[in-house]
Amino acid sequence: MPLLDTPVRLGVQIQPQHVQYGDIRDAVRRLEDLGVDILFNWDHFYPLSGDPDGLHFESWTMLAAWAEQTERVEFGALVNCNSYRNADLQADMARTVDHISAKGGTGRFIFGTGSGWFEKDYEEYGYEFGTPGTRLDALAEGLVRIDARWGKLNPAPTRRIPVMIGGKGEQKTLRLVARHADIWHSFVGADDLAHKVEVIERWAEKEERDVSGLIVSNELHRRGQDDADALFDAGARLFTLGFPGPDWDYDVVRSWLRWRDAKNA
């Protein structure tokens, strides 16, 4: 099992839809001041709910702005879509955002990535949609190229950039987790979490990689504290909360921060 003495952290996913960018900038400031550990957006080109053609902003340019705006929080996309950008370019972008966030110290960027799924993005922007299998194969190839490019860039990243991979498929996705990830994110319930971790560990044996330090991440959306307690008992240590605007509910965030602090006491 991954290490269970890892502190609990709270990540908040600012949904970049149906708001002006000024609203997002203000939410970033307030959430950092409240003590959130990680800020996420998502990598899509259109809203995922509500008006399908409503207001929406692009992920990576936003992350560069967050790198400059923030001082303490880690941040990244939950998650980047591998299909939308050349893999070596992704590595260079991640390295650059990492440096922007360092401000004389160590960078704070988390490289969350996945194979992609939102067909409208592909159709509207001219990417080949393919199949889940072909997109996962492309992600596998891309992760190798990204890691290699990080080793060639000058200057290098300020730290070994943490890799977060999302998903639960046992034949391909969890093997990629075992091969590359520092953080595994899913929506898997507490009852199934231990089994999925065992699958990752079996793949890690084949990959000859130590995953004892893997951080297990899960989602709080539509879940209460009893659910979070069960996920904690099953090994989750990073909990992410979807945060829609423009009527940001900071009281919900404060409640989960109190829960986090109680777990870490």
Coordinates of C-alpha atoms in Angstrom, one line a residue:
M1 CA 0.0 0.0 0.0
P2 CA 1.1 3.6 -0.5
L3 CA 2.4 5.4 2.5
L4 CA -0.4 6.2 5.0
D5 CA 1.4 8.7 7.1
T6 CA 1.3 11.3 4.3
P7 CA -0.6 14.4 5.4
V8 CA -4.0 15.0 4.0
R9 CA -4.2 17.8 1.4
L10 CA -7.1 19.6 -0.1
G11 CA -7.1 20.5 -3.8
V12 CA -9.8 22.8 -5.2
Q13 CA -10.6 22.6 -8.9
I14 CA -11.7 26.1 -10.1
Q15 CA -14.0 25.3 -13.0
P16 CA -13.0 27.7 -15.8
Q17 CA -16.5 28.0 -17.2
H18 CA -19.4 30.5 -17.1
V19 CA -17.3 33.2 -15.4
Q20 CA -15.1 36.1 -16.4
Y21 CA -11.3 35.7 -15.8
G22 CA -11.4 38.4 -13.1
D23 CA -13.7 36.1 -11.1
I24 CA -11.2 33.3 -11.5
R25 CA -8.3 35.6 -10.4
D26 CA -10.2 36.6 -7.3
A27 CA -11.0 32.9 -6.5
V28 CA -7.4 32.0 -6.8
R29 CA -6.4 34.7 -4.4
R30 CA -9.1 33.9 -1.8
L31 CA -8.5 30.1 -1.9
E32 CA -4.7 30.5 -1.4
D33 CA -5.4 32.9 1.5
L34 CA -7.8 30.3 3.0
G35 CA -5.1 27.7 3.1
V36 CA -6.0 25.3 0.3
D37 CA -3.0 23.1 -0.6
I38 CA -3.5 22.8 -4.4
L39 CA -5.4 24.7 -7.1
F40 CA -6.5 22.9 -10.2
N41 CA -8.4 23.9 -13.4
W42 CA -9.3 21.5 -16.3
D43 CA -8.0 21.2 -19.8
H44 CA -11.0 21.7 -22.1
F45 CA -12.1 24.3 -24.6
Y46 CA -15.8 24.3 -23.9
P47 CA -18.0 24.1 -20.8
L48 CA -18.6 20.6 -19.4
S49 CA -22.0 21.6 -17.9
G50 CA -24.6 24.3 -18.4
D51 CA -24.6 26.3 -21.6
P52 CA -22.3 24.2 -23.9
D53 CA -21.2 27.4 -25.7
G54 CA -20.9 29.5 -22.5
L55 CA -17.9 31.4 -21.3
H56 CA -14.8 29.3 -21.0
F57 CA -11.0 29.8 -20.7
E58 CA -7.9 27.7 -21.8
S59 CA -6.0 25.8 -19.2
W60 CA -2.2 26.3 -19.8
T61 CA -2.2 30.0 -20.3
M62 CA -4.3 30.3 -17.1
L63 CA -1.8 28.1 -15.2
A64 CA 1.1 30.4 -16.2
A65 CA -0.9 33.3 -14.8
W66 CA -1.5 31.3 -11.5
A67 CA 2.2 30.6 -11.3
E68 CA 2.9 34.3 -11.3
Q69 CA -0.1 35.3 -9.1
T70 CA 0.4 32.7 -6.3
E71 CA 3.1 32.4 -3.7
R72 CA 2.4 29.1 -1.8
V73 CA 0.0 26.7 -3.3
E74 CA 0.8 23.9 -5.7
F75 CA -1.2 24.0 -8.9
G76 CA -1.9 22.2 -12.2
A77 CA -4.6 20.8 -14.5
L78 CA -7.0 18.1 -13.4
V79 CA -6.1 17.0 -15.9
N80 CA -4.1 18.0 -19.1
C81 CA -5.2 16.3 -22.3
N82 CA -2.3 14.6 -23.9
S83 CA -4.0 14.8 -27.4
Y84 CA -4.1 18.5 -27.6
R85 CA -0.3 19.3 -27.7
N86 CA 2.9 17.7 -28.9
A87 CA 4.4 15.8 -26.0
D88 CA 7.8 17.6 -26.1
L89 CA 6.0 20.9 -26.1
Q90 CA 4.0 19.8 -23.0
A91 CA 7.3 19.1 -21.2
D92 CA 8.7 22.5 -22.1
M93 CA 5.5 24.3 -21.1
A94 CA 5.5 22.4 -17.8
R95 CA 9.1 23.3 -17.2
T96 CA 8.5 26.9 -17.9
V97 CA 5.4 27.2 -15.7
D98 CA 7.5 25.4 -13.0
H99 CA 10.1 28.1 -13.2
I100 CA 7.6 30.9 -13.2
S101 CA 6.2 29.6 -10.0
A102 CA 9.5 29.1 -8.2
K103 CA 10.3 32.8 -7.6
G104 CA 13.8 32.0 -6.4
G105 CA 13.0 28.7 -4.9
T106 CA 11.4 25.4 -5.9
G107 CA 8.6 25.3 -8.4
R108 CA 5.1 24.3 -7.4
F109 CA 3.6 22.9 -10.6
I110 CA 2.0 19.5 -10.7
F111 CA 1.8 17.8 -14.1
G112 CA -1.7 16.2 -14.1
T113 CA -2.4 14.4 -17.4
G114 CA -4.7 12.0 -19.1
S115 CA -5.7 10.6 -22.5
G116 CA -8.7 12.9 -23.2
W117 CA -12.4 12.1 -23.6
F118 CA -14.4 15.2 -24.5
E119 CA -15.3 14.7 -28.1
K120 CA -16.5 18.2 -28.7
D121 CA -13.0 19.5 -28.0
Y122 CA -11.5 17.2 -30.6
E123 CA -14.1 18.0 -33.3
E124 CA -14.1 21.7 -32.9
Y125 CA -10.3 22.0 -32.7
G126 CA -9.5 19.5 -35.4
Y127 CA -7.9 16.7 -33.4
E128 CA -8.4 13.1 -34.3
F129 CA -10.7 11.6 -31.6
G130 CA -9.7 8.0 -32.2
T131 CA -10.8 5.4 -29.5
P132 CA -10.1 5.2 -25.8
G133 CA -7.4 2.6 -26.6
T134 CA -5.6 4.7 -29.2
R135 CA -5.7 7.7 -26.9
L136 CA -4.3 5.7 -24.0
D137 CA -1.5 4.4 -26.3
A138 CA -0.7 7.9 -27.3
L139 CA -0.5 8.9 -23.7
A140 CA 1.9 6.1 -23.0
E141 CA 4.1 7.3 -25.8
G142 CA 3.8 10.9 -24.7
L143 CA 4.8 10.3 -21.1
V144 CA 8.0 8.7 -22.2
R145 CA 8.8 11.7 -24.5
I146 CA 7.9 14.1 -21.7
D147 CA 10.2 12.5 -19.2
A148 CA 13.0 12.4 -21.8
R149 CA 12.5 16.1 -22.7
W150 CA 12.7 17.1 -19.1
G151 CA 16.1 15.5 -19.0
K152 CA 17.3 17.6 -22.0
L153 CA 15.8 21.1 -21.3
N154 CA 18.1 24.0 -20.3
P155 CA 17.5 25.1 -17.7
A156 CA 16.0 21.9 -16.2
P157 CA 12.9 21.9 -14.1
T158 CA 13.5 23.3 -10.6
R159 CA 12.5 19.9 -9.2
R160 CA 11.3 16.5 -10.4
I161 CA 7.9 17.7 -11.5
P162 CA 5.2 15.5 -9.8
V163 CA 3.1 13.5 -12.3
M164 CA -0.6 12.9 -11.6
I165 CA -2.5 10.4 -13.8
G166 CA -6.2 10.1 -13.6
G167 CA -8.4 7.0 -14.3
K168 CA -9.2 3.5 -13.2
G169 CA -8.8 1.2 -16.2
E170 CA -6.8 -1.8 -15.0
Q171 CA -5.2 -2.9 -18.2
K172 CA -3.7 0.3 -19.5
T173 CA -4.4 3.3 -17.2
L174 CA -3.2 1.8 -14.0
R175 CA -0.1 0.4 -15.7
L176 CA 0.7 3.9 -16.7
V177 CA 0.2 5.0 -13.1
A178 CA 2.6 2.3 -11.9
R179 CA 5.1 3.3 -14.6
H180 CA 5.0 7.1 -14.2
A181 CA 2.8 8.6 -11.6
D182 CA 3.5 10.2 -8.2
I183 CA -0.2 10.8 -7.7
W184 CA -3.1 8.6 -8.8
H185 CA -6.5 10.4 -9.1
S186 CA -9.8 8.7 -9.5
F187 CA -13.5 8.8 -8.5
V188 CA -13.3 5.2 -7.2
G189 CA -15.4 4.5 -4.1
A190 CA -13.8 3.4 -0.8
D191 CA -15.0 -0.2 -1.2
D192 CA -13.0 -0.5 -4.5
L193 CA -10.0 1.6 -3.7
A194 CA -7.8 -1.2 -2.1
H195 CA -8.4 -3.4 -5.1
K196 CA -7.3 -0.7 -7.5
V197 CA -4.2 -0.1 -5.4
E198 CA -3.4 -3.8 -5.5
V199 CA -3.6 -3.7 -9.3
I200 CA -1.2 -0.7 -9.4
E201 CA 1.2 -2.6 -7.1
R202 CA 1.1 -5.7 -9.4
W203 CA 1.9 -3.6 -12.4
A204 CA 4.7 -1.9 -10.5
E205 CA 6.3 -5.2 -9.9
K206 CA 6.3 -5.8 -13.6
E207 CA 7.6 -2.3 -14.2
E208 CA 10.2 -2.7 -11.5
R209 CA 9.2 0.6 -9.9
D210 CA 8.6 1.4 -6.2
V211 CA 5.1 2.9 -5.7
S212 CA 5.2 2.9 -1.9
G213 CA 5.2 6.7 -2.0
L214 CA 2.3 7.0 -4.5
I215 CA -0.3 9.6 -3.3
V216 CA -3.9 8.3 -3.7
S217 CA -6.2 11.2 -4.8
N218 CA -10.0 11.2 -4.9
E219 CA -13.0 13.5 -5.5
L220 CA -15.2 15.1 -2.9
H221 CA -18.0 16.2 -5.3
R222 CA -21.4 15.0 -4.1
R223 CA -19.7 13.3 -1.1
G224 CA -20.0 14.0 2.6
Q225 CA -17.6 13.6 5.4
D226 CA -18.6 10.0 6.0
D227 CA -17.5 9.2 2.5
A228 CA -14.3 11.1 2.9
D229 CA -13.6 9.3 6.2
A230 CA -14.0 6.0 4.4
L231 CA -11.7 7.1 1.5
F232 CA -9.2 8.2 4.1
D233 CA -9.3 4.9 5.9
A234 CA -8.8 3.2 2.4
G235 CA -5.6 5.2 1.8
A236 CA -6.6 8.4 0.0
R237 CA -4.6 11.4 1.1
L238 CA -5.4 14.0 -1.5
F239 CA -9.0 15.2 -1.8
T240 CA -10.2 17.4 -4.6
L241 CA -13.3 19.6 -4.6
G242 CA -15.0 20.9 -7.7
F243 CA -15.6 24.7 -7.3
P244 CA -18.1 26.2 -9.7
G245 CA -18.6 30.0 -10.1
P246 CA -19.6 32.7 -10.2
D247 CA -21.4 32.1 -6.9
W248 CA -18.3 30.6 -5.2
D249 CA -19.2 28.8 -2.0
Y250 CA -16.2 29.4 0.3
D251 CA -18.0 28.0 3.3
V252 CA -17.9 24.6 1.7
V253 CA -14.1 25.0 1.3
R254 CA -13.7 26.1 4.9
S255 CA -15.6 23.0 6.0
W256 CA -13.3 20.7 4.2
L257 CA -10.3 22.6 5.4
R258 CA -11.4 22.0 9.0
W259 CA -11.9 18.3 8.1
R260 CA -8.4 18.2 6.7
D261 CA -6.9 19.9 9.7
A262 CA -8.6 17.4 12.0
K263 CA -7.1 14.5 10.1
N264 CA -3.7 16.0 10.3
A265 CA -3.9 17.0 14.0

